[in-house]
Coordinates of C-alpha atoms in Angstrom, one line a residue:
Chain A
X1 CA 162.5 56.5 136.7
X2 CA 158.8 55.1 136.9
X3 CA 157.7 58.8 136.8
X4 CA 159.8 59.4 133.9
X5 CA 158.6 56.8 131.9
X6 CA 155.0 57.9 132.3
X7 CA 155.9 61.5 131.6
X8 CA 157.5 60.3 128.7
X9 CA 154.9 58.3 127.2
X10 CA 152.3 61.5 127.8
X11 CA 154.6 63.5 125.8
X12 CA 154.8 60.9 123.6
X13 CA 151.0 60.8 123.2
X14 CA 150.5 64.3 122.5
X15 CA 152.8 63.9 119.7
X16 CA 151.4 61.0 118.5
X17 CA 148.3 62.8 118.2
X18 CA 149.5 65.0 115.8
X19 CA 151.3 61.8 113.6
X20 CA 147.8 60.1 114.0
X21 CA 145.8 63.2 112.7
X22 CA 148.4 63.3 109.6
X23 CA 148.3 59.8 109.2
X24 CA 144.4 59.5 109.0
X25 CA 144.3 61.9 106.1
X26 CA 147.0 59.9 104.4
X27 CA 145.4 57.0 104.6
X28 CA 142.0 58.3 103.7
X29 CA 143.5 59.5 100.2
X30 CA 145.7 56.0 99.9
X31 CA 142.7 54.1 100.8
X32 CA 140.6 54.9 98.2
X33 CA 143.0 56.1 95.5
X34 CA 145.9 54.0 95.8
X35 CA 148.2 56.7 95.0
X36 CA 150.5 58.4 97.7
X37 CA 150.7 62.2 97.7
X38 CA 153.7 63.4 98.4
X39 CA 152.4 66.9 98.4
X40 CA 150.2 66.3 101.5
X41 CA 152.2 68.1 104.0
X42 CA 153.3 70.7 101.8
X43 CA 149.8 71.7 101.1
X44 CA 149.5 71.7 104.9
X45 CA 152.1 74.1 105.3
X46 CA 150.7 76.3 102.5
X47 CA 147.6 76.7 104.5
X48 CA 149.4 77.3 107.7
X49 CA 151.5 80.0 106.3
X50 CA 148.3 81.5 105.0
X51 CA 147.3 81.6 108.6
X52 CA 150.3 82.7 109.9
X53 CA 150.4 85.9 107.2
X54 CA 146.9 86.4 108.3
X55 CA 147.5 86.4 111.6
X56 CA 150.4 89.3 111.0
X57 CA 148.8 91.1 108.7
X58 CA 144.9 91.6 110.0
X59 CA 144.0 89.8 113.1
X60 CA 145.0 86.6 115.1
X61 CA 141.5 85.0 116.6
X62 CA 142.3 81.4 116.7
X63 CA 139.1 80.1 115.1
X64 CA 139.9 82.6 112.1
X65 CA 143.2 81.2 112.1
X66 CA 141.7 77.5 111.8
X67 CA 139.5 78.7 109.1
X68 CA 142.2 80.0 106.9
X69 CA 144.5 77.2 107.6
X70 CA 142.0 74.3 106.5
X71 CA 141.0 76.8 103.4
X72 CA 144.4 77.3 102.5
X73 CA 145.0 73.2 102.4
X74 CA 141.9 72.7 100.9
X75 CA 142.5 75.1 98.0
X76 CA 146.1 73.8 97.8
X77 CA 145.0 70.2 97.9
X78 CA 142.3 71.0 94.9
X79 CA 145.4 72.3 93.0
X80 CA 147.3 69.2 93.7
X81 CA 144.4 66.4 93.0
X82 CA 143.4 68.7 89.5
X83 CA 147.1 68.5 88.4
X84 CA 148.4 65.2 90.1
X85 CA 145.6 63.1 90.5
X86 CA 142.8 63.6 88.2
X87 CA 144.7 63.1 85.1
X88 CA 146.4 59.8 86.3
X89 CA 143.1 58.4 87.7
X90 CA 143.8 55.1 85.5
X91 CA 147.3 55.3 84.8
X92 CA 150.6 55.3 86.4
X93 CA 151.1 55.4 90.1
X94 CA 154.3 56.5 89.8
X95 CA 153.8 59.4 87.5
X96 CA 151.0 60.7 90.0
X97 CA 153.5 60.6 92.8
X98 CA 156.2 62.4 90.9
X99 CA 153.8 65.3 89.9
X100 CA 152.9 65.3 93.3
X101 CA 156.4 65.9 94.1
X102 CA 156.8 68.4 91.4
X103 CA 154.2 70.5 93.1
X104 CA 155.7 70.1 96.5
X105 CA 159.0 72.3 95.0
X106 CA 156.4 74.8 94.3
X107 CA 154.5 75.1 97.4
X108 CA 157.8 75.4 99.2
X109 CA 159.3 78.4 97.0
X110 CA 156.1 79.8 97.1
X111 CA 156.0 80.1 100.8
X112 CA 159.5 81.2 101.0
X113 CA 159.0 83.7 98.5
X114 CA 156.3 85.7 100.2
X115 CA 157.4 85.0 103.6
X116 CA 161.3 84.4 103.8
X117 CA 162.1 84.4 107.2
X118 CA 163.3 80.9 108.6
X119 CA 160.9 80.9 111.7
X120 CA 157.7 82.6 112.0
X121 CA 155.6 82.9 115.7
X122 CA 152.2 81.5 115.5
X123 CA 149.7 82.3 118.1
X124 CA 148.9 79.4 120.4
X125 CA 145.6 77.9 121.0
X126 CA 145.1 79.0 124.5
X127 CA 147.2 80.3 127.2
X128 CA 147.0 77.7 130.0
X129 CA 149.4 76.5 131.7
X130 CA 150.0 72.6 131.4
X131 CA 147.6 70.7 133.8
X132 CA 149.6 69.2 136.8
X133 CA 148.5 65.4 138.0
X134 CA 150.6 65.0 140.7
X135 CA 153.9 65.1 139.7
X136 CA 153.3 64.8 136.1
X137 CA 152.4 67.4 133.8
X138 CA 150.4 67.2 130.7
X139 CA 149.9 70.1 127.8
X140 CA 146.4 70.7 127.3
X141 CA 146.6 71.3 123.8
X142 CA 147.8 67.6 123.5
X143 CA 144.4 66.7 124.8
X144 CA 142.6 68.8 122.5
X145 CA 144.9 67.2 119.4
X146 CA 144.2 63.6 121.0
X147 CA 140.2 64.1 121.1
X148 CA 140.1 65.7 117.7
X149 CA 142.1 62.4 116.5
X150 CA 139.7 60.4 118.1
X151 CA 136.7 62.4 116.8
X152 CA 137.9 62.4 113.4
X153 CA 138.5 58.9 113.4
X154 CA 135.1 58.0 114.6
X155 CA 133.8 60.6 112.4
X156 CA 135.1 59.0 109.1
X157 CA 134.4 55.8 110.4
X158 CA 130.8 56.5 110.7
X159 CA 130.7 58.3 107.4
X160 CA 132.3 55.3 105.6
X161 CA 129.7 52.7 106.9
X162 CA 126.8 55.0 107.7
X163 CA 126.5 57.5 105.0
X164 CA 125.4 57.6 101.3
X165 CA 128.9 58.9 100.6
X166 CA 130.4 56.3 102.3
X167 CA 128.8 53.8 100.4
X168 CA 129.8 55.3 97.2
X169 CA 133.2 55.7 98.2
X170 CA 133.7 51.9 98.7
X171 CA 131.9 51.1 95.7
X172 CA 134.7 53.6 94.1
X173 CA 137.7 51.8 96.0
X174 CA 136.3 47.9 95.7
X175 CA 135.1 48.2 92.1
X176 CA 135.8 51.6 90.1
X177 CA 134.2 49.9 87.0
X178 CA 131.1 48.8 89.0
X179 CA 130.7 51.8 90.4
X180 CA 130.7 54.1 87.6
X181 CA 128.1 51.8 86.1
X182 CA 126.2 51.5 88.9
X183 CA 125.8 55.6 88.2
X184 CA 128.5 57.0 90.7
X185 CA 130.2 60.0 89.6
X186 CA 133.7 58.6 90.5
X187 CA 136.1 61.7 89.5
X188 CA 133.4 63.8 91.8
X189 CA 133.8 60.9 94.5
X190 CA 137.6 61.2 94.4
X191 CA 138.1 64.7 94.2
X192 CA 135.9 65.0 97.4
X193 CA 137.7 62.5 99.4
X194 CA 141.2 64.5 98.5
X195 CA 139.1 67.7 99.6
X196 CA 138.3 65.8 102.8
X197 CA 141.5 64.9 103.5
X198 CA 143.0 68.4 102.6
X199 CA 140.9 69.8 105.1
X200 CA 141.6 67.5 107.9
X201 CA 145.1 68.0 106.9
X202 CA 144.6 71.8 107.5
X203 CA 143.2 71.1 110.7
X204 CA 146.2 69.1 111.9
X205 CA 148.6 71.6 110.7
X206 CA 146.8 74.3 112.6
X207 CA 146.7 72.1 115.8
X208 CA 150.2 71.4 115.4
X209 CA 151.7 75.1 114.4
X210 CA 149.4 76.4 117.4
X211 CA 150.6 73.7 119.9
X212 CA 154.3 74.6 118.8
X213 CA 153.7 78.3 118.4
X214 CA 155.8 78.4 115.1
X215 CA 155.9 77.6 111.4
X216 CA 159.2 76.6 109.3
X217 CA 159.4 75.8 105.9
X218 CA 160.5 72.1 107.2
X219 CA 156.8 71.5 108.3
X220 CA 155.6 70.2 104.6
X221 CA 158.4 67.7 104.8
X222 CA 157.7 66.9 108.4
X223 CA 154.2 66.1 108.0
X224 CA 154.6 64.1 104.9
X225 CA 157.4 61.8 106.6
X226 CA 155.6 61.6 109.8
X227 CA 152.2 61.0 108.1
X228 CA 153.8 58.6 105.9
X229 CA 155.6 56.8 108.6
X230 CA 152.5 56.5 110.9
X231 CA 150.1 55.6 108.2
X232 CA 152.9 52.4 107.2
X233 CA 153.4 51.8 110.9
X234 CA 149.6 51.1 111.2
X235 CA 149.1 49.2 108.2
X236 CA 148.1 50.6 105.1
X237 CA 144.4 51.5 104.4
X238 CA 142.9 51.4 107.8
X239 CA 141.9 54.4 109.7
X240 CA 141.8 53.0 113.2
X241 CA 145.7 51.5 112.4
X242 CA 146.3 55.1 111.2
X243 CA 145.7 56.5 114.8
X244 CA 146.9 53.6 116.4
X245 CA 150.1 53.8 114.3
X246 CA 150.6 57.8 114.7
X247 CA 150.3 57.1 118.7
X248 CA 152.9 54.2 118.9
X249 CA 155.7 56.2 116.8
X250 CA 155.0 59.2 119.0
X251 CA 155.5 57.1 122.3
X252 CA 158.3 55.3 120.5
X253 CA 159.9 58.5 119.8
X254 CA 159.5 60.1 123.0
X255 CA 161.3 57.0 124.9
X256 CA 164.2 56.9 122.8
X257 CA 164.8 60.5 122.5
X258 CA 164.8 60.6 126.3
X259 CA 167.1 57.7 126.5
X260 CA 169.5 57.7 123.4
X261 CA 168.8 61.3 121.9
X262 CA 167.5 62.6 118.6
X263 CA 169.4 61.2 116.2
X264 CA 168.8 57.9 117.6
X265 CA 165.3 58.6 118.1
X266 CA 164.7 59.0 114.2
X267 CA 167.0 56.0 113.7
X268 CA 165.1 54.0 115.9
X269 CA 161.6 55.3 113.9
X270 CA 163.0 54.3 110.7
X271 CA 164.2 50.9 112.0
X272 CA 161.1 50.2 112.9
X273 CA 159.6 50.9 109.7
X274 CA 162.3 48.8 107.8
X275 CA 161.8 45.8 110.0
X276 CA 157.9 45.9 110.0
X277 CA 158.4 46.4 106.0
X278 CA 160.8 43.2 106.0
X279 CA 158.9 41.2 108.1
X280 CA 155.2 42.1 107.2
X281 CA 152.9 41.2 109.9
X282 CA 149.5 40.3 109.2
X283 CA 148.0 43.5 110.0
X284 CA 150.5 45.5 107.7
X285 CA 148.9 43.5 104.6
X286 CA 145.4 43.5 105.2
X287 CA 144.1 46.9 104.5
X288 CA 140.3 48.7 104.9
X289 CA 138.4 49.1 107.8
Chain B
X1 CA 181.9 74.4 84.2
X2 CA 180.5 73.7 87.7
X3 CA 177.3 73.4 86.1
X4 CA 178.6 70.9 83.5
X5 CA 180.5 68.7 86.1
X6 CA 177.0 68.8 88.5
X7 CA 175.0 67.6 85.6
X8 CA 177.6 64.5 85.4
X9 CA 177.4 63.8 88.8
X10 CA 173.8 64.1 89.6
X11 CA 173.1 61.7 86.2
X12 CA 174.7 58.8 87.8
X13 CA 172.1 58.8 90.4
X14 CA 169.8 59.3 88.1
X15 CA 170.7 56.5 86.0
X16 CA 170.6 54.3 89.0
X17 CA 166.9 55.4 90.0
X18 CA 166.2 54.3 86.1
X19 CA 167.9 51.1 86.1
X20 CA 165.6 50.0 89.3
X21 CA 162.5 51.6 87.6
X22 CA 163.3 49.4 84.5
X23 CA 163.2 46.3 86.8
X24 CA 159.8 47.8 87.9
X25 CA 160.9 48.9 91.1
X26 CA 160.7 52.4 92.6
X27 CA 163.1 53.7 95.2
X28 CA 163.4 56.6 97.4
X29 CA 166.7 55.6 98.2
X30 CA 169.2 56.2 96.0
X31 CA 170.9 59.1 97.9
X32 CA 171.6 57.0 100.6
X33 CA 174.1 54.6 98.7
X34 CA 175.3 57.8 96.8
X35 CA 176.2 58.7 100.4
X36 CA 178.1 55.7 101.1
X37 CA 180.3 55.7 97.8
X38 CA 180.9 59.9 98.9
X39 CA 182.0 58.8 102.7
X40 CA 183.9 55.7 101.6
X41 CA 186.0 57.3 99.1
X42 CA 186.7 60.4 100.9
X43 CA 187.9 58.3 103.9
X44 CA 190.1 56.5 101.6
X45 CA 191.6 59.3 99.7
X46 CA 191.8 62.3 102.4
X47 CA 192.6 59.7 105.5
X48 CA 194.8 56.8 104.0
X49 CA 196.1 58.2 100.9
X50 CA 194.5 55.8 98.6
X51 CA 194.5 57.3 94.8
X52 CA 191.1 58.4 93.5
X53 CA 190.5 55.3 91.0
X54 CA 191.0 52.9 93.5
X55 CA 188.5 54.7 96.2
X56 CA 186.4 55.0 93.3
X57 CA 186.2 51.1 93.0
X58 CA 186.3 50.9 96.6
X59 CA 182.9 53.0 96.8
X60 CA 181.1 51.2 94.4
X61 CA 182.1 47.9 96.2
X62 CA 181.0 49.8 99.6
X63 CA 177.8 50.8 97.5
X64 CA 177.0 47.6 96.2
X65 CA 177.2 45.8 99.5
X66 CA 174.8 48.4 101.1
X67 CA 172.3 48.3 98.5
X68 CA 172.8 44.2 98.6
X69 CA 171.9 44.4 102.2
X70 CA 169.1 46.5 102.0
X71 CA 167.7 44.4 99.1
X72 CA 167.7 41.0 100.5
X73 CA 165.4 41.4 103.4
X74 CA 163.1 43.8 100.9
X75 CA 163.0 41.8 97.7
X76 CA 159.9 40.7 98.2
X77 CA 158.1 44.0 98.7
X78 CA 156.7 46.3 95.7
X79 CA 155.4 49.6 95.0
X80 CA 154.9 51.6 97.7
X81 CA 156.2 49.0 100.2
X82 CA 159.7 48.9 98.6
X83 CA 159.9 52.7 98.2
X84 CA 159.4 53.3 102.0
X85 CA 161.9 50.3 103.0
X86 CA 164.3 51.7 100.8
X87 CA 163.5 55.7 102.0
X88 CA 163.8 53.7 105.9
X89 CA 167.5 52.6 104.7
X90 CA 168.5 55.7 103.1
X91 CA 167.4 58.0 105.9
X92 CA 168.9 55.4 108.5
X93 CA 172.3 55.7 106.5
X94 CA 171.9 59.6 106.4
X95 CA 171.6 59.5 110.6
X96 CA 174.7 57.4 110.6
X97 CA 176.9 59.3 109.0
X98 CA 175.6 62.4 111.5
X99 CA 176.8 59.8 113.9
X100 CA 180.5 58.9 113.0
X101 CA 183.0 60.7 114.5
X102 CA 186.2 59.4 112.9
X103 CA 189.3 61.2 112.5
X104 CA 193.0 61.0 112.0
X105 CA 195.8 63.7 112.6
X106 CA 197.2 64.7 108.9
X107 CA 199.6 67.5 109.1
X108 CA 198.4 68.4 112.3
X109 CA 194.8 68.8 111.5
X110 CA 192.2 66.6 111.9
X111 CA 190.7 64.9 109.1
X112 CA 187.8 62.7 108.5
X113 CA 183.9 62.4 108.9
X114 CA 182.8 64.5 111.8
X115 CA 178.8 64.1 112.7
X116 CA 176.8 66.5 111.8
X117 CA 179.7 69.0 111.1
X118 CA 180.6 67.3 107.7
X119 CA 183.8 66.0 106.3
X120 CA 186.2 68.4 104.8
X121 CA 189.1 68.4 103.0
X122 CA 188.7 65.9 100.6
X123 CA 191.4 67.4 98.6
X124 CA 192.9 64.7 96.3
X125 CA 191.9 66.2 92.9
X126 CA 193.7 69.5 93.9
X127 CA 197.0 68.0 95.6
X128 CA 197.4 65.5 92.3
X129 CA 197.3 68.5 90.2
X130 CA 194.0 67.5 88.4
X131 CA 193.0 70.8 86.7
X132 CA 188.6 71.4 87.0
X133 CA 188.6 70.9 82.9
X134 CA 190.5 67.3 83.6
X135 CA 187.9 66.3 86.3
X136 CA 185.1 67.4 84.1
X137 CA 186.5 65.0 81.3
X138 CA 186.8 62.4 83.8
X139 CA 183.3 62.5 85.3
X140 CA 181.9 62.9 81.8
X141 CA 184.2 59.8 80.5
X142 CA 182.9 57.8 83.5
X143 CA 179.3 58.6 82.5
X144 CA 180.1 57.7 78.5
X145 CA 181.1 54.3 79.8
X146 CA 178.0 53.8 82.0
X147 CA 176.1 54.6 79.1
X148 CA 177.9 52.6 76.5
X149 CA 177.0 49.5 79.0
X150 CA 173.4 50.2 79.4
X151 CA 173.1 50.6 75.7
X152 CA 174.8 47.5 75.2
X153 CA 172.7 45.8 78.1
X154 CA 169.5 47.3 76.6
X155 CA 170.3 45.5 73.3
X156 CA 170.9 42.0 74.7
X157 CA 168.9 39.0 76.1
X158 CA 169.7 40.8 79.6
X159 CA 168.0 44.1 78.8
X160 CA 164.8 42.3 77.8
X161 CA 164.8 40.2 81.0
X162 CA 164.8 43.3 82.6
X163 CA 162.2 44.9 81.3
X164 CA 160.1 41.8 81.4
X165 CA 160.4 41.7 85.2
X166 CA 159.9 45.2 85.2
X167 CA 156.5 44.6 83.3
X168 CA 155.3 41.2 84.4
X169 CA 157.6 39.4 87.2
X170 CA 155.2 36.6 87.3
X171 CA 155.7 35.7 83.5
X172 CA 159.5 36.2 84.1
X173 CA 159.2 33.9 86.6
X174 CA 157.1 31.0 84.7
X175 CA 160.0 31.4 82.1
X176 CA 162.5 30.2 84.6
X177 CA 164.4 33.3 85.4
X178 CA 165.5 33.7 89.2
X179 CA 163.1 36.9 90.0
X180 CA 164.6 37.6 93.5
X181 CA 168.2 36.5 92.5
X182 CA 168.0 38.9 89.5
X183 CA 166.4 41.8 91.4
X184 CA 168.8 41.6 94.0
X185 CA 171.9 41.8 91.2
X186 CA 170.3 45.1 89.9
X187 CA 169.7 46.7 93.2
X188 CA 173.6 46.1 93.7
X189 CA 174.6 47.6 90.8
X190 CA 172.1 50.2 91.0
X191 CA 173.9 50.9 94.6
X192 CA 177.3 50.5 93.0
X193 CA 176.3 53.1 90.0
X194 CA 175.2 55.4 93.0
X195 CA 177.9 55.3 95.0
X196 CA 180.3 55.9 92.2
X197 CA 178.4 59.4 91.4
X198 CA 179.1 59.8 95.2
X199 CA 182.7 59.3 95.2
X200 CA 183.1 61.5 92.2
X201 CA 180.5 64.3 94.1
X202 CA 182.8 64.2 97.1
X203 CA 186.1 64.8 94.8
X204 CA 184.1 67.3 93.2
X205 CA 183.4 69.6 96.4
X206 CA 186.0 68.7 99.0
X207 CA 183.4 68.8 101.3
X208 CA 180.5 66.6 102.5
X209 CA 177.9 66.4 105.2
X210 CA 174.9 64.2 105.7
X211 CA 172.5 67.0 104.7
X212 CA 173.5 66.2 101.1
X213 CA 172.0 62.7 101.2
X214 CA 168.5 63.9 102.2
X215 CA 165.2 62.2 100.7
X216 CA 165.3 65.6 98.4
X217 CA 168.0 64.3 96.4
X218 CA 166.4 60.5 95.9
X219 CA 163.0 62.1 94.7
X220 CA 164.7 64.4 92.4
X221 CA 166.7 61.5 90.7
X222 CA 163.3 59.4 90.4
X223 CA 162.0 62.6 88.9
X224 CA 164.8 63.2 86.6
X225 CA 164.4 59.4 84.9
X226 CA 160.7 60.2 84.9
X227 CA 160.6 63.1 83.2
X228 CA 163.5 62.5 80.7
X229 CA 161.7 59.1 79.7
X230 CA 162.0 55.8 80.6
X231 CA 162.4 54.5 76.9
X232 CA 166.0 54.8 76.8
X233 CA 169.2 55.2 78.8
X234 CA 169.2 58.9 77.8
X235 CA 166.1 59.6 79.1
X236 CA 167.6 60.7 82.6
X237 CA 170.4 62.3 81.2
X238 CA 167.7 64.4 79.4
X239 CA 165.6 65.0 82.8
X240 CA 169.1 66.3 84.7
X241 CA 169.9 68.1 81.6
X242 CA 166.6 70.0 81.8
X243 CA 166.4 70.7 85.6
X244 CA 170.2 71.9 86.0
X245 CA 171.3 72.9 82.7
X246 CA 168.7 74.7 81.4
X247 CA 166.7 76.2 84.4
X248 CA 170.0 76.9 86.8
X249 CA 172.4 77.9 83.8
X250 CA 170.2 80.5 82.7
X251 CA 169.5 83.0 85.5
X252 CA 166.1 83.8 84.0
X253 CA 163.8 82.3 86.3
X254 CA 166.1 82.9 89.5
X255 CA 163.9 82.8 92.3
X256 CA 161.5 81.0 90.7
X257 CA 163.1 78.2 89.3
X258 CA 161.1 75.3 91.0
X259 CA 157.7 76.8 90.9
X260 CA 158.7 76.9 86.8
X261 CA 160.1 73.5 87.1
X262 CA 157.6 71.8 89.3
X263 CA 154.4 73.1 87.2
X264 CA 156.4 72.1 83.9
X265 CA 156.9 68.3 85.6
X266 CA 153.4 67.9 86.7
X267 CA 151.7 69.0 83.3
X268 CA 154.6 67.0 81.1
X269 CA 153.4 64.2 83.2
X270 CA 149.8 64.6 82.2
X271 CA 150.9 64.3 78.6
X272 CA 153.5 62.0 78.9
X273 CA 153.4 59.8 82.0
X274 CA 156.7 57.8 80.8
X275 CA 158.5 60.9 80.0
X276 CA 159.9 62.9 77.1
X277 CA 161.7 59.9 75.7
X278 CA 159.3 57.0 76.3
X279 CA 159.3 53.6 74.6
X280 CA 157.1 54.9 71.6
X281 CA 159.1 57.8 70.8
X282 CA 162.4 55.5 71.0
X283 CA 160.9 52.9 69.1
X284 CA 159.7 55.5 66.4
X285 CA 163.3 57.5 66.2
X286 CA 165.2 54.3 66.0
X287 CA 162.7 53.3 62.8
X288 CA 163.7 56.9 62.0
X289 CA 167.5 56.3 62.2
X290 CA 167.4 53.2 60.7

């Protein structure tokens, strides 16, 4: 019983690490632009499909595929930013969000037109047996993912508070007009933030699909929903919050799936979000970090 | 014929999303109340032999009640917070539909919602000899009534209050409007409207399943309102017409429909962030026509 609980928590942390990575990318965009990019997940899916296509047609070196996945989602992200966010920078948040939803539809159709099968195999990160710690087992991929999530969170934090770009970013977030007057090229900063988030998304996508060793068209919606959920649970706009929110969501899901089944898992995750939103504890309303 | 009926049915959800946008709220969850309406009316007619008009009223009641319950704890939320809360509520409703196994034996056949297997045999329309044309007329007739009600409300003081609430809730509060109470009323009305659409949808398709009520429907209805325009009740209808009518009706874009539609929407929103029929166009048209 205790062992089950611990094993579930391990599995949950492994899943949670991927949610955390997705939430970090989401948070970066939301924290600076105050806009929700519904196409975040579909752009990641686009990158992952590009990598899958390369692995079938040419070569399946994992680092090559990682590069393709990142490149693909950055390209898709640029397209999204130019079409949905740059034009609405000063305008309506709803219009930007609906536009990003429209592009989601495009990504989904492009991907299923080029690769129509419902499921594609994706090469695994490495052929390692799960690590055995006594009676418990832990997948090595999970450790890689967790390490990546923490490293990226740390690096972003350093960038925000220790670099010139980070300073510009915070200036744009806090006072866009003043930042503009101080000579910061605001549209350029916003585009760069978007590309950075897309690159992180590409990495997250690659980690996720090479852990699950398969790609399906559901990846887009799944990434957007899980990323949003983890971001909201962790408190909007805080990077460490996004990581904690992702991990918490993963652990909660693992336990509820074990005890109550897959439908209850999703029900409980949404219930948690709903209750948190209605109740709004302090850490959900204070942002930045 | 099927396309025309579909346009009518989806218009109800689009209008419920539009109503909330007018009050300044963006909902990702109208599909949930659409689903509540579909299941309520389906259970009523197929399992208990209730006539469709009464079942539709019951569906509206259930939709309003569900929306009221969702609205009560989320009243003070705005923007993304409200959108996410409604999404969470709608997803919970969808999962509840997946968990409901509630069947009755009718003529030796089990009838009723069967979890993820869906709910078959909602055949009231067929059994009562309503022709497809008749049903189409019924759907559009009801839609016509709803549009007329919208037009009356938008011309009235109520409509002005609604738009003021959307523009500046603090101002509305200072002018003595019970913002929370008013908003709760709007949320419940929008829920009832979506549920009415759901009831009609269930009886058009005769088969519903939880997947019909996922986030795709909700975001689509938001998009319809925004493409068509937020200036008039005809905006969301135009949005539905453009998507389902023009693109699905003509098979030219077969296989590329979402690519064409998605690109169109994104580009359109750059130039017209409040849709084709936005307030300015509507104002201009009114002056022209008057």
